[in-house]
CSV table of C-alpha atoms and ligand atoms in Angstrom, one decimal:
chain,number,residue,atom,x,y,z
P,1,UNK,CA,119.1,96.3,82.5
P,2,UNK,CA,120.4,99.8,82.1
P,3,UNK,CA,121.9,101.7,85.1
P,4,UNK,CA,121.3,105.4,85.1
P,5,UNK,CA,123.3,108.1,86.9
P,6,UNK,CA,122.9,111.5,88.5
P,7,UNK,CA,124.1,114.6,86.7
P,8,UNK,CA,126.3,116.5,89.2
P,9,UNK,CA,129.1,119.1,88.7
P,10,UNK,CA,128.9,118.8,84.9
P,11,UNK,CA,129.2,115.0,84.7
P,12,UNK,CA,127.1,111.9,84.8
P,13,UNK,CA,128.1,110.4,88.2
P,14,UNK,CA,127.3,107.4,90.4
P,15,UNK,CA,125.7,108.1,93.8
P,16,UNK,CA,127.9,108.5,96.8
P,17,UNK,CA,125.9,105.8,98.5
P,18,UNK,CA,126.7,103.2,95.8
P,19,UNK,CA,123.0,102.2,96.0
P,20,UNK,CA,120.3,102.0,93.4
P,21,UNK,CA,116.6,101.3,93.1
P,22,UNK,CA,114.5,99.6,90.3
P,23,UNK,CA,112.1,101.7,88.4
P,24,UNK,CA,109.2,99.5,87.3
P,25,UNK,CA,106.4,99.8,84.8
P,26,UNK,CA,103.2,100.2,86.8
P,27,UNK,CA,101.2,98.4,84.1
P,28,UNK,CA,103.5,95.3,84.3
P,29,UNK,CA,105.7,95.2,87.4
P,30,UNK,CA,107.8,92.4,85.8
P,31,UNK,CA,109.0,95.1,83.3
P,32,UNK,CA,111.9,97.0,84.9
P,33,UNK,CA,112.7,100.3,83.1
P,34,UNK,CA,116.1,100.7,84.7
P,35,UNK,CA,118.2,101.1,87.9
P,36,UNK,CA,118.4,104.6,89.2
P,37,UNK,CA,120.6,106.2,92.0
P,38,UNK,CA,119.4,106.1,95.6
P,39,UNK,CA,121.4,109.2,96.3
P,40,UNK,CA,122.5,110.6,99.7
P,41,UNK,CA,122.9,114.1,101.2
P,42,UNK,CA,126.6,114.1,100.1
P,43,UNK,CA,125.3,114.1,96.4
P,44,UNK,CA,123.0,117.0,97.2
P,45,UNK,CA,125.9,119.0,98.8
P,46,UNK,CA,128.1,118.5,95.7
P,47,UNK,CA,125.2,119.4,93.4
P,48,UNK,CA,124.5,122.6,95.3
P,49,UNK,CA,128.2,123.6,95.3
P,50,UNK,CA,128.4,123.1,91.6
P,51,UNK,CA,125.1,124.9,90.9
P,52,UNK,CA,126.4,127.9,92.7
P,53,UNK,CA,129.3,128.1,90.3
P,54,UNK,CA,126.9,127.6,87.4
P,55,UNK,CA,124.7,130.4,88.7
P,56,UNK,CA,127.6,132.9,88.7
P,57,UNK,CA,128.1,132.3,85.0
P,58,UNK,CA,124.5,131.9,83.9
P,59,UNK,CA,123.2,135.0,85.7
P,60,UNK,CA,125.5,137.1,83.6
P,61,UNK,CA,124.3,135.6,80.3
P,62,UNK,CA,121.8,138.0,78.7
P,63,UNK,CA,118.2,136.9,79.1
P,64,UNK,CA,117.6,136.8,75.3
P,65,UNK,CA,120.5,134.4,75.0
P,66,UNK,CA,119.1,132.3,77.9
P,67,UNK,CA,115.8,132.3,76.0
P,68,UNK,CA,117.6,131.0,72.9
P,69,UNK,CA,118.7,127.9,74.8
P,70,UNK,CA,115.1,127.3,75.8
P,71,UNK,CA,114.0,127.7,72.2
P,72,UNK,CA,116.4,124.9,71.2
P,73,UNK,CA,115.1,122.8,74.1
P,74,UNK,CA,111.6,123.2,72.6
P,75,UNK,CA,112.9,122.2,69.2
P,76,UNK,CA,114.6,119.1,70.6
P,77,UNK,CA,111.5,118.1,72.6
P,78,UNK,CA,109.4,118.5,69.4
P,79,UNK,CA,111.8,116.2,67.5
P,80,UNK,CA,111.7,113.6,70.3
P,81,UNK,CA,108.0,113.9,71.3
P,82,UNK,CA,106.9,110.4,70.3
P,83,UNK,CA,109.9,108.7,72.0
P,84,UNK,CA,109.5,110.7,75.2
P,85,UNK,CA,105.8,109.9,75.3
P,86,UNK,CA,106.5,106.2,74.9
P,87,UNK,CA,109.1,106.1,77.7
P,88,UNK,CA,106.9,108.2,79.9
P,89,UNK,CA,103.9,105.8,79.5
P,90,UNK,CA,106.2,102.9,80.3
P,91,UNK,CA,107.3,104.4,83.6
P,92,UNK,CA,104.1,105.9,84.8
P,93,UNK,CA,101.3,104.3,82.9
P,94,UNK,CA,99.0,107.0,81.5
P,95,UNK,CA,97.9,106.4,77.8
P,96,UNK,CA,100.0,107.7,75.0
P,97,UNK,CA,97.5,110.4,74.0
P,98,UNK,CA,98.0,111.8,77.5
P,99,UNK,CA,101.8,111.5,77.6
P,100,UNK,CA,102.0,113.2,74.2
P,101,UNK,CA,100.0,116.0,75.7
P,102,UNK,CA,102.4,116.1,78.7
P,103,UNK,CA,105.4,116.5,76.3
P,104,UNK,CA,103.4,119.2,74.3
P,105,UNK,CA,102.9,121.1,77.6
P,106,UNK,CA,106.7,121.1,78.0
P,107,UNK,CA,107.2,122.3,74.5
P,108,UNK,CA,104.7,125.1,75.0
P,109,UNK,CA,106.4,126.1,78.2
P,110,UNK,CA,109.8,126.1,76.5
P,111,UNK,CA,108.6,128.5,73.7
P,112,UNK,CA,106.9,130.8,76.1
P,113,UNK,CA,110.1,130.9,78.2
P,114,UNK,CA,112.2,131.6,75.0
P,115,UNK,CA,110.2,134.7,74.1
P,116,UNK,CA,110.1,135.9,77.8
P,117,UNK,CA,113.9,136.3,77.4
P,118,UNK,CA,113.1,139.3,75.3
P,119,UNK,CA,110.6,140.7,77.8
P,120,UNK,CA,111.2,140.1,81.5
P,121,UNK,CA,109.7,143.5,82.0
P,122,UNK,CA,110.4,145.9,84.8
P,123,UNK,CA,108.6,149.2,85.3
P,124,UNK,CA,109.8,152.7,84.7
P,125,UNK,CA,107.8,155.2,86.7
P,126,UNK,CA,108.0,159.0,87.3
P,127,UNK,CA,110.0,160.0,90.4
P,128,UNK,CA,108.4,162.5,92.7
P,129,UNK,CA,111.6,164.5,92.4
P,130,UNK,CA,112.7,166.6,89.4
P,131,UNK,CA,115.7,165.2,87.4
P,132,UNK,CA,115.5,161.8,89.0
P,133,UNK,CA,114.9,158.5,87.3
P,134,UNK,CA,113.0,155.6,89.0
P,135,UNK,CA,112.7,152.0,87.7
P,136,UNK,CA,112.4,148.4,88.7
P,137,UNK,CA,114.0,145.4,87.0
P,138,UNK,CA,114.4,141.7,87.7
P,139,UNK,CA,117.3,139.8,89.1
P,140,UNK,CA,117.7,136.0,89.5
P,141,UNK,CA,117.7,134.5,93.0
P,142,UNK,CA,120.4,131.8,93.0
P,143,UNK,CA,120.1,128.0,93.2
P,144,UNK,CA,116.5,126.8,93.0
P,145,UNK,CA,115.5,123.4,94.4
P,146,UNK,CA,113.0,121.7,92.1
P,147,UNK,CA,111.0,118.8,93.5
P,148,UNK,CA,108.4,117.3,91.2
P,149,UNK,CA,105.7,114.6,91.3
P,150,UNK,CA,105.1,111.5,89.1
P,151,UNK,CA,101.8,112.5,87.4
P,152,UNK,CA,103.2,115.0,84.8
P,153,UNK,CA,106.8,113.7,84.6
P,154,UNK,CA,107.8,116.2,81.9
P,155,UNK,CA,105.3,119.1,82.1
P,156,UNK,CA,105.7,119.9,85.8
P,157,UNK,CA,109.5,120.0,85.8
P,158,UNK,CA,109.4,122.3,82.7
P,159,UNK,CA,106.8,124.6,84.4
P,160,UNK,CA,109.3,125.1,87.2
P,161,UNK,CA,112.7,124.8,85.6
P,162,UNK,CA,112.2,126.8,82.4
P,163,UNK,CA,111.1,130.0,84.0
P,164,UNK,CA,113.8,129.5,86.7
P,165,UNK,CA,116.5,129.1,84.1
P,166,UNK,CA,115.2,131.9,81.9
P,167,UNK,CA,115.4,134.3,84.9
P,168,UNK,CA,119.1,133.3,85.3
P,169,UNK,CA,118.9,130.8,88.2
P,170,UNK,CA,120.6,127.4,88.5
P,171,UNK,CA,118.5,124.3,89.3
P,172,UNK,CA,118.9,121.3,91.5
P,173,UNK,CA,116.3,118.9,90.2
P,174,UNK,CA,114.9,115.9,92.0
P,175,UNK,CA,112.2,114.1,90.0
P,176,UNK,CA,109.7,111.8,91.7
P,177,UNK,CA,111.3,108.4,92.2
P,178,UNK,CA,108.5,106.8,90.1
P,179,UNK,CA,109.6,108.8,87.0
P,180,UNK,CA,113.4,109.2,87.0
P,181,UNK,CA,113.7,108.2,83.3
P,182,UNK,CA,111.7,111.1,82.0
P,183,UNK,CA,113.6,113.5,84.3
P,184,UNK,CA,116.9,112.1,82.9
P,185,UNK,CA,115.8,112.7,79.3
P,186,UNK,CA,114.8,116.3,80.1
P,187,UNK,CA,118.3,117.0,81.6
P,188,UNK,CA,119.9,115.4,78.5
P,189,UNK,CA,117.9,117.7,76.3
P,190,UNK,CA,118.8,120.8,78.3
P,191,UNK,CA,122.5,120.0,78.0
P,192,UNK,CA,122.2,119.2,74.3
P,193,UNK,CA,120.5,122.5,73.7
P,194,UNK,CA,123.5,124.3,75.2
P,195,UNK,CA,122.7,124.9,78.8
P,196,UNK,CA,126.1,125.3,80.6
P,197,UNK,CA,126.5,122.0,82.6
P,198,UNK,CA,126.8,123.4,86.1
P,199,UNK,CA,123.5,125.3,85.7
P,200,UNK,CA,121.5,122.1,86.0
P,201,UNK,CA,122.0,119.3,88.5
P,202,UNK,CA,120.0,116.1,88.6
P,203,UNK,CA,119.9,114.1,91.9
P,204,UNK,CA,117.8,110.9,91.9
P,205,UNK,CA,116.4,109.3,95.0
P,206,UNK,CA,113.7,109.5,97.6
P,207,UNK,CA,112.0,112.6,99.1
P,208,UNK,CA,112.9,111.7,102.7
P,209,UNK,CA,116.6,111.9,101.8
P,210,UNK,CA,117.3,113.9,98.7
P,211,UNK,CA,114.2,116.2,98.7
P,212,UNK,CA,114.7,116.9,102.4
P,213,UNK,CA,118.5,117.7,101.9
P,214,UNK,CA,117.6,120.1,99.1
P,215,UNK,CA,114.9,121.9,101.1
P,216,UNK,CA,117.2,122.1,104.2
P,217,UNK,CA,120.3,123.2,102.3
P,218,UNK,CA,121.3,126.8,103.3
P,219,UNK,CA,122.6,127.6,99.8
P,220,UNK,CA,119.3,126.9,98.1
P,221,UNK,CA,117.2,130.1,98.7
P,222,UNK,CA,114.2,129.1,96.6
P,223,UNK,CA,112.2,125.9,96.5
P,224,UNK,CA,109.4,124.8,94.2
P,225,UNK,CA,107.4,121.8,95.2
P,226,UNK,CA,104.4,119.9,93.8
P,227,UNK,CA,103.0,117.1,95.8
P,228,UNK,CA,100.8,116.2,98.7
P,229,UNK,CA,99.5,118.8,101.2
P,230,UNK,CA,101.1,116.7,104.0
P,231,UNK,CA,104.6,116.8,102.5
P,232,UNK,CA,104.1,120.4,101.5
P,233,UNK,CA,103.5,121.3,105.2
P,234,UNK,CA,107.0,119.9,106.1
P,235,UNK,CA,108.5,121.7,103.2
P,236,UNK,CA,106.8,124.9,104.2
P,237,UNK,CA,107.8,124.7,107.9
P,238,UNK,CA,111.5,124.3,106.9
P,239,UNK,CA,111.3,127.1,104.3
P,240,UNK,CA,109.6,129.3,106.8
P,241,UNK,CA,112.3,128.7,109.4
P,242,UNK,CA,115.0,129.3,106.9
P,243,UNK,CA,113.3,132.3,105.2
P,244,UNK,CA,113.3,130.7,101.8
P,245,UNK,CA,111.1,131.6,98.9
P,246,UNK,CA,108.7,128.8,98.4
P,247,UNK,CA,106.1,127.8,95.8
P,248,UNK,CA,103.7,125.0,96.7
P,249,UNK,CA,101.2,123.2,94.5
P,250,UNK,CA,99.4,120.6,96.5
P,251,UNK,CA,96.1,118.8,96.8
P,252,UNK,CA,92.7,119.3,95.2
P,253,UNK,CA,89.2,118.1,95.6
P,254,UNK,CA,87.8,119.5,92.4
P,255,UNK,CA,84.1,119.5,91.5
P,256,UNK,CA,82.2,119.5,88.3
P,257,UNK,CA,78.8,121.1,88.7
P,258,UNK,CA,76.0,120.2,86.2
P,259,UNK,CA,72.9,122.3,86.3
P,260,UNK,CA,69.5,121.3,85.0
P,261,UNK,CA,69.9,123.5,81.9
P,262,UNK,CA,73.3,122.0,80.9
P,263,UNK,CA,74.2,120.3,77.6
P,264,UNK,CA,74.2,116.8,79.1
P,265,UNK,CA,76.2,115.1,76.4
P,266,UNK,CA,78.9,117.7,76.7
P,267,UNK,CA,78.9,117.5,80.5
P,268,UNK,CA,79.2,113.7,80.3
P,269,UNK,CA,82.2,113.9,78.1
P,270,UNK,CA,83.7,116.4,80.5
P,271,UNK,CA,83.3,114.3,83.6
P,272,UNK,CA,84.6,111.1,82.0
P,273,UNK,CA,87.7,112.9,81.0
P,274,UNK,CA,88.1,114.9,84.2
P,275,UNK,CA,87.5,112.1,86.6
P,276,UNK,CA,89.2,109.2,84.9
P,277,UNK,CA,91.9,110.8,82.7
P,278,UNK,CA,95.3,110.0,84.2
P,279,UNK,CA,93.5,107.4,86.3
P,280,UNK,CA,92.3,110.3,88.5
P,281,UNK,CA,95.9,111.1,89.4
P,282,UNK,CA,95.9,114.8,88.7
P,283,UNK,CA,95.7,117.7,91.2
P,284,UNK,CA,93.1,119.0,88.9
P,285,UNK,CA,91.1,115.7,88.6
P,286,UNK,CA,87.3,115.8,89.0
P,287,UNK,CA,86.8,113.9,92.2
P,288,UNK,CA,83.3,115.4,93.0
P,289,UNK,CA,80.3,115.7,90.7
P,290,UNK,CA,77.6,118.0,91.9
P,291,UNK,CA,74.3,117.3,90.0
P,292,UNK,CA,71.2,119.4,90.2
P,293,UNK,CA,68.0,117.5,91.1
P,294,UNK,CA,66.2,117.7,87.8
P,295,UNK,CA,68.9,115.9,85.8
P,296,UNK,CA,70.5,113.8,88.6
P,297,UNK,CA,69.0,110.4,87.9
P,298,UNK,CA,69.2,110.6,84.1
P,299,UNK,CA,72.8,111.9,84.1
P,300,UNK,CA,74.0,109.3,86.6
P,301,UNK,CA,72.5,106.5,84.5
P,302,UNK,CA,74.4,107.7,81.4
P,303,UNK,CA,77.6,108.2,83.4
P,304,UNK,CA,77.7,104.8,85.0
P,305,UNK,CA,77.2,103.1,81.5
P,306,UNK,CA,80.2,105.1,80.2
P,307,UNK,CA,82.4,104.5,83.2
P,308,UNK,CA,81.7,100.7,83.0
P,309,UNK,CA,82.7,100.6,79.3
P,310,UNK,CA,86.1,102.2,79.9
P,311,UNK,CA,88.9,99.9,79.0
P,312,UNK,CA,91.8,99.4,81.5
P,313,UNK,CA,95.2,98.4,80.1
P,314,UNK,CA,98.7,99.2,79.1
P,315,UNK,CA,98.8,102.9,78.0
P,316,UNK,CA,101.0,102.0,75.0
P,317,UNK,CA,98.2,99.7,73.5
P,318,UNK,CA,95.6,101.3,71.2
P,319,UNK,CA,92.1,101.3,72.7
P,320,UNK,CA,93.3,101.7,76.4
P,321,UNK,CA,91.2,104.4,78.1
P,322,UNK,CA,92.6,104.1,81.7
P,323,UNK,CA,96.1,103.1,82.7
P,324,UNK,CA,97.2,101.8,86.1
P,325,UNK,CA,97.8,103.7,89.3
P,326,UNK,CA,101.4,104.6,89.9
P,327,UNK,CA,102.1,102.0,92.7
P,328,UNK,CA,100.8,99.4,95.0
P,329,UNK,CA,100.7,102.0,97.8
P,330,UNK,CA,98.6,104.3,95.7
P,331,UNK,CA,96.2,101.4,95.0
P,332,UNK,CA,95.9,100.5,98.7
P,333,UNK,CA,95.1,104.1,99.5
P,334,UNK,CA,92.3,104.0,96.9
P,335,UNK,CA,91.0,100.7,98.4
P,336,UNK,CA,91.0,102.2,101.8
P,337,UNK,CA,88.8,105.0,100.6
P,338,UNK,CA,86.4,102.5,99.0
P,339,UNK,CA,85.9,101.0,102.5
P,340,UNK,CA,85.5,104.5,103.9
P,341,UNK,CA,82.9,105.4,101.3
P,342,UNK,CA,80.9,102.3,101.9
P,343,UNK,CA,81.1,102.8,105.7
P,344,UNK,CA,79.8,106.3,105.2
P,345,UNK,CA,76.8,105.0,103.3
P,346,UNK,CA,77.9,106.0,99.8
P,347,UNK,CA,76.1,104.1,97.1
P,348,UNK,CA,78.8,102.3,95.1
P,349,UNK,CA,77.4,102.3,91.5
P,350,UNK,CA,80.4,100.9,89.6
P,351,UNK,CA,84.0,100.0,90.1
P,352,UNK,CA,85.5,99.7,93.5
P,353,UNK,CA,87.7,96.8,92.5
P,354,UNK,CA,91.1,96.0,91.1
P,355,UNK,CA,91.3,95.5,87.4
P,356,UNK,CA,90.6,91.8,86.5
P,357,UNK,CA,91.8,89.5,83.7
P,358,UNK,CA,93.7,90.1,80.5
P,359,UNK,CA,97.0,90.4,82.4
P,360,UNK,CA,95.8,93.3,84.5
P,361,UNK,CA,96.9,91.5,87.6
P,362,UNK,CA,100.5,92.3,86.6
P,363,UNK,CA,99.9,96.0,87.2
P,364,UNK,CA,98.3,98.4,89.7
P,365,UNK,CA,95.0,98.7,87.9
P,366,UNK,CA,91.8,99.9,89.5
P,367,UNK,CA,88.3,100.2,87.9
P,368,UNK,CA,86.7,103.6,87.4
P,369,UNK,CA,84.5,104.0,90.5
P,370,UNK,CA,81.4,106.1,91.2
P,371,UNK,CA,79.8,106.7,94.6
P,372,UNK,CA,76.3,108.3,94.5
P,373,UNK,CA,74.3,109.8,97.3
P,374,UNK,CA,77.4,111.1,99.0
P,375,UNK,CA,76.7,113.8,101.6
P,376,UNK,CA,78.6,117.0,101.6
P,377,UNK,CA,81.0,116.7,104.4
P,378,UNK,CA,81.6,112.9,104.0
P,379,UNK,CA,85.3,112.0,103.9
P,380,UNK,CA,85.1,110.7,100.3
P,381,UNK,CA,83.7,114.2,99.5
P,382,UNK,CA,86.4,116.0,101.4
P,383,UNK,CA,89.7,114.2,101.2
P,384,UNK,CA,92.0,113.8,98.2
P,385,UNK,CA,92.1,110.2,97.0
P,386,UNK,CA,94.2,110.6,93.9
P,387,UNK,CA,92.6,107.8,92.0
P,388,UNK,CA,89.7,107.0,89.7
P,389,UNK,CA,87.0,107.6,92.3
P,390,UNK,CA,84.2,110.1,91.8
P,391,UNK,CA,81.8,111.1,94.6
P,392,UNK,CA,78.4,112.4,93.4
P,393,UNK,CA,76.4,114.9,95.5
P,394,UNK,CA,72.8,116.0,94.7
P,395,UNK,CA,71.8,119.6,95.1
P,396,UNK,CA,68.6,121.6,94.5
P,397,UNK,CA,69.9,125.0,93.5
P,398,UNK,CA,72.9,126.7,91.9
P,399,UNK,CA,73.6,128.4,95.2
P,400,UNK,CA,73.7,125.0,97.0
P,401,UNK,CA,76.1,123.7,94.3
P,402,UNK,CA,78.4,126.7,94.8
P,403,UNK,CA,78.4,126.1,98.6
P,404,UNK,CA,79.2,122.4,98.2
P,405,UNK,CA,82.0,123.3,95.8
P,406,UNK,CA,83.4,125.7,98.4
P,407,UNK,CA,83.0,123.5,101.4
P,408,UNK,CA,86.4,121.7,101.2
P,409,UNK,CA,89.8,122.7,102.4
P,410,UNK,CA,91.3,122.7,98.8
P,411,UNK,CA,90.7,125.2,96.0
P,412,UNK,CA,92.5,124.3,92.8
P,413,UNK,CA,89.9,124.0,89.9
P,414,UNK,CA,86.2,123.8,89.4
P,415,UNK,CA,83.8,123.4,86.5
P,416,UNK,CA,80.3,124.5,85.8
P,417,UNK,CA,78.1,123.2,83.0
P,418,UNK,CA,75.2,125.6,82.2
P,419,UNK,CA,73.7,127.5,79.3
P,420,UNK,CA,72.9,130.5,81.6
P,421,UNK,CA,75.5,133.1,80.8
P,422,UNK,CA,74.7,135.2,83.9
P,423,UNK,CA,75.1,132.2,86.2
P,424,UNK,CA,78.4,131.4,84.5
P,425,UNK,CA,79.8,134.8,85.3
P,426,UNK,CA,78.5,134.6,88.8
P,427,UNK,CA,80.3,131.3,89.3
P,428,UNK,CA,83.6,132.8,88.2
P,429,UNK,CA,83.2,135.3,91.1
P,430,UNK,CA,81.7,132.9,93.7
P,431,UNK,CA,83.7,129.6,93.3
P,432,UNK,CA,86.7,129.5,95.6
P,433,UNK,CA,89.3,128.1,93.2
P,434,UNK,CA,92.3,129.2,91.4
P,435,UNK,CA,90.8,128.1,88.1
P,436,UNK,CA,87.1,127.8,87.0
P,437,UNK,CA,86.1,126.3,83.7
P,438,UNK,CA,82.7,127.0,82.2
P,439,UNK,CA,81.4,124.1,80.0
P,440,UNK,CA,84.7,122.3,80.2
P,441,UNK,CA,86.2,119.8,82.6
P,442,UNK,CA,88.4,120.6,85.7
P,443,UNK,CA,91.5,119.5,83.9
P,444,UNK,CA,93.4,121.0,81.0
P,445,UNK,CA,95.1,124.2,82.1
P,446,UNK,CA,97.1,125.9,79.3
P,447,UNK,CA,100.8,126.7,79.7
P,448,UNK,CA,100.6,130.4,79.2
P,449,UNK,CA,98.1,131.1,82.0
P,450,UNK,CA,98.8,131.2,85.7
P,451,UNK,CA,98.1,127.8,87.4
P,452,UNK,CA,97.5,127.3,91.0
P,453,UNK,CA,94.9,127.2,93.7
P,454,UNK,CA,93.6,128.8,96.9
P,455,UNK,CA,93.2,127.6,100.4
P,456,UNK,CA,95.2,124.4,101.2
P,457,UNK,CA,96.1,123.8,97.6
P,458,UNK,CA,98.9,126.3,97.5
P,459,UNK,CA,100.7,129.2,99.2
P,460,UNK,CA,99.7,132.0,97.0
P,461,UNK,CA,102.1,131.5,94.1
P,462,UNK,CA,101.2,130.5,90.6
P,463,UNK,CA,103.0,128.4,88.0
P,464,UNK,CA,102.7,129.0,84.3
P,465,UNK,CA,102.0,132.1,82.4
P,466,UNK,CA,103.6,135.4,83.4
P,467,UNK,CA,103.2,135.2,87.1
P,468,UNK,CA,105.8,132.4,87.6
P,469,UNK,CA,108.5,134.7,86.4
P,470,UNK,CA,107.9,136.8,89.4
P,471,UNK,CA,108.5,133.9,91.7
P,472,UNK,CA,111.8,133.1,90.1
P,473,UNK,CA,113.2,136.6,90.2
P,474,UNK,CA,113.7,139.3,92.7
P,475,UNK,CA,112.5,142.8,92.0
P,476,UNK,CA,115.3,145.4,92.2
P,477,UNK,CA,114.7,149.1,92.1
P,478,UNK,CA,117.1,151.6,90.7
P,479,UNK,CA,117.0,155.4,91.4
P,480,UNK,CA,119.3,157.7,89.4
P,481,UNK,CA,119.4,161.3,90.5
P,482,UNK,CA,120.8,163.5,87.8
P,483,UNK,CA,119.9,166.8,89.4
P,484,UNK,CA,123.4,167.3,90.9
P,485,UNK,CA,121.9,168.3,94.3
P,486,UNK,CA,120.9,166.4,97.4
P,487,UNK,CA,117.1,165.8,97.0
P,488,UNK,CA,115.6,164.3,100.2
P,489,UNK,CA,112.6,162.1,99.5
P,490,UNK,CA,109.5,163.1,101.4
P,491,UNK,CA,111.2,166.2,102.7
P,492,UNK,CA,112.5,168.3,99.8
P,493,UNK,CA,109.9,167.4,97.2
P,494,UNK,CA,107.4,170.0,96.2
P,495,UNK,CA,104.3,167.8,96.3
P,496,UNK,CA,101.4,169.7,97.8
P,497,UNK,CA,103.4,173.0,97.9
P,498,UNK,CA,103.3,174.4,94.4
P,499,UNK,CA,105.0,177.7,94.1
D,1,UN1,C1,98.7,118.5,88.0
D,1,UN1,O1,97.9,117.6,88.0
D,1,UN1,O2,99.5,118.7,88.9
D,1,UN1,O3,95.4,121.2,83.9
D,1,UN1,C2,98.9,119.3,86.8
D,1,UN1,C3,95.9,120.1,83.9
D,1,UN1,C4,97.3,119.8,83.4
D,1,UN1,C5,98.2,119.9,84.5
D,1,UN1,C6,97.9,119.2,85.8
D,1,UN1,N1,97.6,120.7,82.3
D,1,UN1,O4,95.2,119.1,84.2
């Protein structure tokens, strides 16, 4: 079995603790992917000290040259797409079609970052004084702590690190302990593409030790975290106390609304993909389905037939629709919510059980599950389960549907199926989410648009697109007075007093 290492101070190194953990395939827990470092705080300290040196060099590299490194990263990921998809499916379970998409999202993010190196715009604005120049431009921040989840083992680290690097920062990267292999390959690719070694540091281990040490480190002024709302609260408290810049992407309880006038076949494809893709383990997953009364019974019948026919299995095998959950703990959490749903009087129409037969007992499989007649406000309608569990709520009007959509503490994505264009535009205004899809499922954000949510889903920042570059850089303003005289702002200017 292969033993992997951290990448600290420009070298592949063993953890200071001398300890390792096994990374297992969630579809077959007898298959061990490799042994990975269980690092300690000493490793984080060395990584941060080295990253500070890397930063001093990298921040002086022109942004177009930094972009060029990221273009090569995109090229290398394109060449290795199939291999990365395979190893990603092996360590986290989702089917190959999805892991290929995950790699593609990283490639798209790399090429976007590459071209941003030739933009990274500031503003030039008129001064209120004569013979005075006023402009803003962007400067990097320093060492960024990057803490990422298991569900998009490549895409999410690229969303964070590529813009951070393009802006001239150094990164200390801690991938989720369930997906250390993909994280390692990403760092190998960054180095092969020509990133100066001390600009990137990879520290494997658990959140309670490594993640915590990164967040608490005084020389890491910016943190980007994707994970649960509970962990995000601890991260936020520490960053608040230490005055750190922080981007949080956390939970979701995303709804698909299907109105009476919708194209039902299209809506059916949408909810199957949105609810059960990635085994429901996306922040954007459809975990609520809001059906208007007129189509409710008919749609539910079609949906249950489709969900029952989905094939569980190893994501590397052709024909697999749904892979395993990431861990036994994740499966126990889902099972807990099945009990909660039944106790609340939800009508369990299908699923609710572990995957059975055909070797499925070797992995953390769970059947696609649908609860009908769920009341708005029930726990399974309010709380994030992060598994293949869909709660169905019946409503009478579009207004009621919008209210149910908005009646949760999260606000990542929402979806509306209708043929009424006026209603579609109203929904864009009325639904309290960072993203609303019309006639498309709640999942599937594109890399060049801002990604994030409102309420307890985030803290106001966005990943992706142009906005993330603002998170990873500081705005600096420059004034150049070429009048040769002292011009006192707000005092000597002639505004309002024309001669
Ligand atoms: C996530 O689940 O945290 O929009 C990210 C989507 C993907 C990204 C999901 N492109 O579903």
